[in-house]
XYZ file of C-alpha atoms in Angstrom:
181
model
C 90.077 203.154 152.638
C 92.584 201.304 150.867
C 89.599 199.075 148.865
C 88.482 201.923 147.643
C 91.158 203.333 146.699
C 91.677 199.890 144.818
C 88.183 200.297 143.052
C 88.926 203.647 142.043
C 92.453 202.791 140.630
C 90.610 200.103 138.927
C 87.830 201.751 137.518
C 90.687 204.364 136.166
C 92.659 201.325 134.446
C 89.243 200.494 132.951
C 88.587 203.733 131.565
C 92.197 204.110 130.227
C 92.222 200.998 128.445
C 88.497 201.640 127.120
C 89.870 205.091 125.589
C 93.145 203.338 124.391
C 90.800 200.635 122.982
C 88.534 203.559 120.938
C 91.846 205.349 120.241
C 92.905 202.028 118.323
C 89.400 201.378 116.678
C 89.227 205.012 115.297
C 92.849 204.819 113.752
C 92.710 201.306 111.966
C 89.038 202.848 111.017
C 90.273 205.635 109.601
C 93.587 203.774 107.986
C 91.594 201.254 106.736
C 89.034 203.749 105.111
C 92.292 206.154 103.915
C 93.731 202.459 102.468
C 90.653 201.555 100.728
C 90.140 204.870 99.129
C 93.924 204.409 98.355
C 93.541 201.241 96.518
C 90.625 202.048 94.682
C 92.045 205.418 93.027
C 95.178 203.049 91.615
C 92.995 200.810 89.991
C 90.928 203.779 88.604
C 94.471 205.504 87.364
C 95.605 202.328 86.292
C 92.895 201.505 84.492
C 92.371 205.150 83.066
C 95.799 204.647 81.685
C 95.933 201.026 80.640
C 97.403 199.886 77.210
C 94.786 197.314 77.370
C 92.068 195.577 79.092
C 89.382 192.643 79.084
C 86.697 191.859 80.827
C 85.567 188.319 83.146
C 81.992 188.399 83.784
C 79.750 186.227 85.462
C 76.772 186.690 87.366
C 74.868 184.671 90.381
C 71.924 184.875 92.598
C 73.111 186.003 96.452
C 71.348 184.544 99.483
C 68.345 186.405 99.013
C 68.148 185.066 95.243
C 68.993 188.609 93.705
C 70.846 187.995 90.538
C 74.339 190.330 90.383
C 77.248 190.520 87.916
C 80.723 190.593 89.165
C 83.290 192.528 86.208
C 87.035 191.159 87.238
C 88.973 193.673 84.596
C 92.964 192.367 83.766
C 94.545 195.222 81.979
C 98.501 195.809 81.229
C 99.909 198.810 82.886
C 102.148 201.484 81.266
C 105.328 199.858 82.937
C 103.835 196.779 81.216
C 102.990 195.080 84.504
C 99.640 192.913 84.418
C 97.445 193.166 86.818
C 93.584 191.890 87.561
C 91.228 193.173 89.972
C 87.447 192.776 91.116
C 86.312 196.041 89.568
C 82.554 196.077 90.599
C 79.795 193.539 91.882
C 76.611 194.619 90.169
C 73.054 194.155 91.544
C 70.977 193.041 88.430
C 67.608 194.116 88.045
C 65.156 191.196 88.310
C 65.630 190.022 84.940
C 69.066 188.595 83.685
C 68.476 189.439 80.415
C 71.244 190.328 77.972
C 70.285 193.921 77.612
C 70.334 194.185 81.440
C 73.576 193.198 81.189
C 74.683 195.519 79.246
C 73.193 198.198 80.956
C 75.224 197.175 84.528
C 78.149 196.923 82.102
C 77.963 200.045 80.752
C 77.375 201.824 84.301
C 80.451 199.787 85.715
C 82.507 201.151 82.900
C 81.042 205.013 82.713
C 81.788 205.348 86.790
C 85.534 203.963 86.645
C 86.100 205.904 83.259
C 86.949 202.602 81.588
C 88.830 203.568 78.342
C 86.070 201.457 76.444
C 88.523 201.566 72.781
C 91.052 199.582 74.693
C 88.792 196.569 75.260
C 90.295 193.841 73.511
C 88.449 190.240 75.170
C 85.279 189.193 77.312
C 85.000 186.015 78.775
C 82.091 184.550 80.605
C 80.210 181.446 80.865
C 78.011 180.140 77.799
C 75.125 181.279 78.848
C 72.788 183.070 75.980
C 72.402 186.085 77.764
C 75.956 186.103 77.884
C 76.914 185.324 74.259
C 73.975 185.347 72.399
C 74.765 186.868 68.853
C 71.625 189.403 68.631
C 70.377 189.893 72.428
C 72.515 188.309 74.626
C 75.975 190.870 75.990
C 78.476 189.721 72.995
C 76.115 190.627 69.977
C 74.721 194.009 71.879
C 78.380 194.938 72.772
C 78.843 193.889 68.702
C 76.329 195.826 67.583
C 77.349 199.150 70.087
C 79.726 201.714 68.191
C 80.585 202.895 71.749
C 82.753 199.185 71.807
C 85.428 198.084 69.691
C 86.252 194.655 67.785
C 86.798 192.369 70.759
C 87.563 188.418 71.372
C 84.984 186.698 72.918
C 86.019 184.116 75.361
C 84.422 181.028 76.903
C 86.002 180.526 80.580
C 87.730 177.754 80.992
C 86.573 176.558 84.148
C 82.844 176.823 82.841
C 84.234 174.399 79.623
C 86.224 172.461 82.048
C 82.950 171.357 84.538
C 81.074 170.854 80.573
C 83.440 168.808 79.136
C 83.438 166.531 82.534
C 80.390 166.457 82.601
C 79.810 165.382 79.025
C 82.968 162.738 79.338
C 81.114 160.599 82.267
C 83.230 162.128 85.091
C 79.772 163.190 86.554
C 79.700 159.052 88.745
C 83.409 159.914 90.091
C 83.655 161.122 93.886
C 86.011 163.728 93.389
C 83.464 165.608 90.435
C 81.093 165.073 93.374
C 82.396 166.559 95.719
C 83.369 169.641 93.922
C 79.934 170.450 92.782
C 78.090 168.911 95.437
C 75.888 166.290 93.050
């Protein structure tokens, strides 16, 4: 009698912690959800509200080689605070061409109601669909009314792996280990 009675008081311990455990996983679920949501309606106020903002794009291929375009936005707050966030990853179409985008651009900045008049600076790599002057992003966002007068900017970083690359540092170990030549 007294082995089952262990079992049972076993097999209630179990259960106990099992709805203690899915107690716990539903709460951080839902706090993490409530968070999220949270986070993301600051950046869209902040943004919404901005004095100004630019723009840091650069796309890549993921694992299953589908091109995307992540827009990092750094905008100055009302309380003149600066801050920078990841505001979308885009998946591209299959083409990477300037006007596509644009078009991911523009649907990135229509959802989060993006004051587009307080765009003052772009930067991305050199790429021409990037900063072409006619078709690549900089001369269609030129050539848009919808966009104002803004300072086109080549990253750094990008200039930084050129400019190494140009100098000779391309035989040193250290270059080689950084971008895996």
């Amino acid at each position: 009698m007294d082995i089952a009675k262990g079992d049972n008081k076993a097999l209630y311990n179990k259960s106990k912690k099992r709805k203690i455990e899915d107690e716990n996983r539903s709460f951080h679920g839902d706090w993490t959800e409530k968070n999220a949501v949270e986070v993301v309606q600051d950046l869209l106020n902040d943004l919404k509200n901005c004095e100004a903002f630019s723009l840091a794009l650069d796309k890549s291929t993921d694992i299953q080689d589908k091109p995307q375009m992540a827009v990092i936005v750094r905008y100055v707050t009302s309380d003149v605070f600066v801050k920078e966030e990841l505001l979308d990853l885009v998946e591209l179409k299959d083409t990477t061409r300037g006007i596509d985008l644009k078009e991911a651009l523009d649907t990135v900045l229509v959802k989060t109601n993006a004051p587009k008049n307080k765009l003052v600076s772009v930067a991305s790599d050199g790429a021409r669909a990037m900063v072409g002057k006619h078709i690549g992003l900089k001369g269609l966002l030129n050539s848009d009314p919808m966009y104002p007068e803004f300072i086109p900017v080549h990253c750094v970083i990008h200039r930084e792996h050129l400019a190494a690359k140009h100098i000779g540092f391309g035989d040193c170990k250290l270059y080689s280990i950084l971008y895996k030549k």
